[in-house]
PDB file of C-alpha atoms in Angstrom:
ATOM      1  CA  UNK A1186       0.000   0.000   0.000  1.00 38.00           C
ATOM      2  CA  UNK A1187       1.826   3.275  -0.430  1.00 50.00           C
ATOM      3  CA  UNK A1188       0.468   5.748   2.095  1.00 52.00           C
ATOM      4  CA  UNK A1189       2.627   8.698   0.460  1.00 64.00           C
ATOM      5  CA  UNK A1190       0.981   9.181  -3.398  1.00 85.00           C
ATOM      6  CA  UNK A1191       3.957   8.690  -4.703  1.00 91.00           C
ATOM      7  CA  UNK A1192       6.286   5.955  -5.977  1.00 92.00           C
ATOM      8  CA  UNK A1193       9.114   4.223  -5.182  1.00 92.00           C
ATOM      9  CA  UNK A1194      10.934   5.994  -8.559  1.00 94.00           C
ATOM     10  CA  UNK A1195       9.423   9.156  -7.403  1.00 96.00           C
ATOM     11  CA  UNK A1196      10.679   8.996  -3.852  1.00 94.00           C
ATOM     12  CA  UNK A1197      13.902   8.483  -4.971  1.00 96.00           C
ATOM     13  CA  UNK A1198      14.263  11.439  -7.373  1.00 97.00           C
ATOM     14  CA  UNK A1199      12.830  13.385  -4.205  1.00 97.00           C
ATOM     15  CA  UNK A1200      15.235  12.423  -1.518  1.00 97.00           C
ATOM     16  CA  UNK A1201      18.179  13.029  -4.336  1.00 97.00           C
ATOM     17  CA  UNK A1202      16.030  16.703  -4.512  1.00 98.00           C
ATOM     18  CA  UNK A1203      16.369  16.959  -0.631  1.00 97.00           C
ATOM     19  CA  UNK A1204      19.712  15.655  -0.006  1.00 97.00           C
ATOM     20  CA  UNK A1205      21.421  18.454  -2.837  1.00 96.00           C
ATOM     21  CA  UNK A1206      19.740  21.183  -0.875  1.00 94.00           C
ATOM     22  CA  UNK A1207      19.813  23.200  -4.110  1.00 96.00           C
ATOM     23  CA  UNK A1208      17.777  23.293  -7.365  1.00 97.00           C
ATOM     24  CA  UNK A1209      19.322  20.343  -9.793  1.00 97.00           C
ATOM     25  CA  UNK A1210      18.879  19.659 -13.255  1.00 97.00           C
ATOM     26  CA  UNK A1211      18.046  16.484 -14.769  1.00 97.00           C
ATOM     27  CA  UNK A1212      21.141  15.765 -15.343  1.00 97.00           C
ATOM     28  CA  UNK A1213      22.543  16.421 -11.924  1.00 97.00           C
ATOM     29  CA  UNK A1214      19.894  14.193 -10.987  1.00 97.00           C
ATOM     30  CA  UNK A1215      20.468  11.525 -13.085  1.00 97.00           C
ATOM     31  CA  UNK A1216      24.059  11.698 -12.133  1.00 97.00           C
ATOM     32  CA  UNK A1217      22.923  11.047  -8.750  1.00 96.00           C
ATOM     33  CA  UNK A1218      20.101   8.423  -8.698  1.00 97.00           C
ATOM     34  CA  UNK A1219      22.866   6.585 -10.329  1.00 96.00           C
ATOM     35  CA  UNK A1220      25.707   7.012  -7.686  1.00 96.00           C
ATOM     36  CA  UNK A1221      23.801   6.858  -4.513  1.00 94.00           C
ATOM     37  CA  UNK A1222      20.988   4.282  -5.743  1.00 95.00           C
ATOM     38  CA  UNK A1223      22.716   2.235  -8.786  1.00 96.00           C
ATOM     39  CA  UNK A1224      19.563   3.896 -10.857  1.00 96.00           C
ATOM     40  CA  UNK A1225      20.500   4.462 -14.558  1.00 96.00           C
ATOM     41  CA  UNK A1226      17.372   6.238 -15.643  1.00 96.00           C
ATOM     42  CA  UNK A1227      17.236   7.446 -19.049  1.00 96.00           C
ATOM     43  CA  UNK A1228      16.221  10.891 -19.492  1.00 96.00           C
ATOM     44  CA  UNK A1229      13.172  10.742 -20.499  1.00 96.00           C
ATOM     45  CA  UNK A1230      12.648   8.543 -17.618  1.00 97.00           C
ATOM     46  CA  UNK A1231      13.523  11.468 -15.185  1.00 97.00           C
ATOM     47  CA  UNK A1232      11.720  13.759 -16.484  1.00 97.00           C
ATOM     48  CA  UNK A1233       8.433  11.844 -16.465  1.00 97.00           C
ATOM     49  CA  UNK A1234       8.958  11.329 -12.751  1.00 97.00           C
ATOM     50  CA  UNK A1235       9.620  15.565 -12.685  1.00 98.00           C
ATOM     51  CA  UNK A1236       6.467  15.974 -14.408  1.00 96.00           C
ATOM     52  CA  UNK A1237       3.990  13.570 -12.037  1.00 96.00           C
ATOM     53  CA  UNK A1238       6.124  15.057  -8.808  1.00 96.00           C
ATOM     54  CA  UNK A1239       4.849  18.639 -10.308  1.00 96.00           C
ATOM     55  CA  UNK A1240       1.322  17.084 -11.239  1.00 95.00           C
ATOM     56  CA  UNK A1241       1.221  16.408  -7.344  1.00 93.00           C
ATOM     57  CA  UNK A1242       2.660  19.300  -6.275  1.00 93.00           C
ATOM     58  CA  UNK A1243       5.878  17.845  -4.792  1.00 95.00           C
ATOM     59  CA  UNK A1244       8.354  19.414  -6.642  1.00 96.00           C
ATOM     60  CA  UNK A1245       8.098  22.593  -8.900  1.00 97.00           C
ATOM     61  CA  UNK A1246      11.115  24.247 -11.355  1.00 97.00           C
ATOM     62  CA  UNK A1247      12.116  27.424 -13.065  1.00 96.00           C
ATOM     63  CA  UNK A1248      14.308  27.729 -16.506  1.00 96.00           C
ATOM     64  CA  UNK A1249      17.797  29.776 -16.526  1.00 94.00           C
ATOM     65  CA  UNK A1250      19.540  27.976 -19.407  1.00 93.00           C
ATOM     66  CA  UNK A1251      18.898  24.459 -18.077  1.00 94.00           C
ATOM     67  CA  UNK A1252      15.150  23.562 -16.285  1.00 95.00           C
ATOM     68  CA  UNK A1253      16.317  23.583 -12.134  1.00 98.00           C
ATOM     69  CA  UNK A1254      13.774  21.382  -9.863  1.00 98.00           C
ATOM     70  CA  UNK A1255      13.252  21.860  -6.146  1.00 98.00           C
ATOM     71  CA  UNK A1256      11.235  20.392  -3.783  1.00 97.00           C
ATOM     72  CA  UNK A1257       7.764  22.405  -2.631  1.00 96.00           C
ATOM     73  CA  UNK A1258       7.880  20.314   0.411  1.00 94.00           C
ATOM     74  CA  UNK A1259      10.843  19.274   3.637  1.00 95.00           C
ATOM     75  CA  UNK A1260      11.863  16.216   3.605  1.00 94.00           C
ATOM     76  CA  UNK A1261      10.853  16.009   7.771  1.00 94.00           C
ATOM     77  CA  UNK A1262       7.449  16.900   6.881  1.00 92.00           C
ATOM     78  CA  UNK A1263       7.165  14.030   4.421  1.00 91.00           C
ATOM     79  CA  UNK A1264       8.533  11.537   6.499  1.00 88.00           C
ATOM     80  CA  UNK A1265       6.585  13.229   9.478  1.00 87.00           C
ATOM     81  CA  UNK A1266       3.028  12.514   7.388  1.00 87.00           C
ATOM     82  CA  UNK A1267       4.502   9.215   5.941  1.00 84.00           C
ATOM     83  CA  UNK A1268       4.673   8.308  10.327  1.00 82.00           C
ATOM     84  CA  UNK A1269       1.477   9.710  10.286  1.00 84.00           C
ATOM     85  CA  UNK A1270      -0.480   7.657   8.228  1.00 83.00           C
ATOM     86  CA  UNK A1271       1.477   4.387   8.661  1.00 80.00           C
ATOM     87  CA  UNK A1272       0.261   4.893  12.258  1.00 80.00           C
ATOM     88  CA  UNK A1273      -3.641   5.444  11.092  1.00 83.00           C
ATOM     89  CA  UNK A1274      -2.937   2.522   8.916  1.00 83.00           C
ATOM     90  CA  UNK A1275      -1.340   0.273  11.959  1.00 82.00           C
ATOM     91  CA  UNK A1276      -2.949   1.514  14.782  1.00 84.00           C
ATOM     92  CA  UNK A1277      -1.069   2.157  17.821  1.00 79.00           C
ATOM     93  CA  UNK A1278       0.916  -1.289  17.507  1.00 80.00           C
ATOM     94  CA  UNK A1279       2.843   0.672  14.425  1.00 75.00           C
ATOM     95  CA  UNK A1280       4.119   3.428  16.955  1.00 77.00           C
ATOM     96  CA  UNK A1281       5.716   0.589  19.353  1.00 81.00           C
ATOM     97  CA  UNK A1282       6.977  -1.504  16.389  1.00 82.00           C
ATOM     98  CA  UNK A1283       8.871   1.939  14.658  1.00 78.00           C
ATOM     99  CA  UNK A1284      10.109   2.839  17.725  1.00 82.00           C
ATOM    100  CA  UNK A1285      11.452  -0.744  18.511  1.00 84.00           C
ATOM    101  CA  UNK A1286      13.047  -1.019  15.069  1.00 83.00           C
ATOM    102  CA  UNK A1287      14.853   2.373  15.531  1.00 80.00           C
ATOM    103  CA  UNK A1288      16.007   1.397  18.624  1.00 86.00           C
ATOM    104  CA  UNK A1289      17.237  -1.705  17.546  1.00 83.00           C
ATOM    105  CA  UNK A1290      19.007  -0.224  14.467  1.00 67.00           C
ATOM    106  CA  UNK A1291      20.692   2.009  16.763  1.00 62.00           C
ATOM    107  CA  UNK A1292      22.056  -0.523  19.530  1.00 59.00           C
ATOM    108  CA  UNK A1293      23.330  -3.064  16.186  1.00 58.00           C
ATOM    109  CA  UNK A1294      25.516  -0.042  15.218  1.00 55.00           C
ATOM    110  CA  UNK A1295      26.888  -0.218  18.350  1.00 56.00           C
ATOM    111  CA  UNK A1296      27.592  -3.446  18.204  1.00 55.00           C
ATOM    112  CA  UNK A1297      25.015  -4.285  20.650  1.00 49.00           C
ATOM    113  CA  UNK A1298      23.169  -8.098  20.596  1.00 47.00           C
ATOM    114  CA  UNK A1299      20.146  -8.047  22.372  1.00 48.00           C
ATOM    115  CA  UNK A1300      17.558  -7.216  18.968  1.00 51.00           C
ATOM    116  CA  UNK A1301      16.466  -9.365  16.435  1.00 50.00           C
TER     117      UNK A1301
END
C-alpha cells in the first residue's frame, strides 16, 4: 500500500532533490540516482517522474539555461506525514513496532546483541 501518493521511482528522485539542498537539473539528478541508488534512468525517464512530482505538487522548477527542480515540500514533513499515516494505517501497535526497530538499528551499530 503506499500511504505517500507517490512511488518508489518518485521517492527516490525526491530524496536526491532533498539531499542536494539546491535546485538540480536532470542531469545532476540523473548523475545522482545513479551514484547513490545504482539507478541508470534514461532521461526521459527522469523527467516523467519531474512531471507527475509537479502534477502532485511535490516538486516545482524554473528555466535559466537548463530547467532547475526543487522540492515544494521538507523532507521532515514528508517523512513526518509518511509516520502519520502508517500509524492510522497500523494503529497504535505501528508506533511501538517503529520505535522498537529504531532502537534496535541504533544498539546493532553499536555493536550491541540483544535485537532481532
Amino acid at each position: 500500500m503506499n500511504f505517500t501518493g507517490i512511488s518508489d521511482c518518485e521517492l527516490l528522485v525526491m530524496k536526491c532533490l532533498w539531499d542536494s539542498g539546491e535546485p538540480v537539473t536532470v542531469h545532476g539528478l540523473i548523475a545522482e540516482l545513479d551514484k547513490q541508488y545504482g539507478k541508470k534512468y534514461k532521461e526521459t525517464t527522469v523527467y516523467t517522474f519531474l512531471s507527475n512530482l509537479k502534477k502532485k505538487e511535490y516538486v516545482d522548477s524554473y528555466k535559466k539555461g537548463a530547467s532547475y527542480f526543487y522540492p515544494l515540500i521538507k523532507e521532515d514533513d514528508y517523512v513526518r506525514k509518511y509516520a502519520e499515516q502508517m500509524r492510522s494505517f497500523w494503529g497504535e501497535r505501528a508506533l511501538k513496532v517503529m520505535i522498537d526497530t529504531l532502537i534496535c538499528t541504533e544498539k546493532k551499530a553499536e555493536k550491541e546483541t540483544f535485537c532481532r
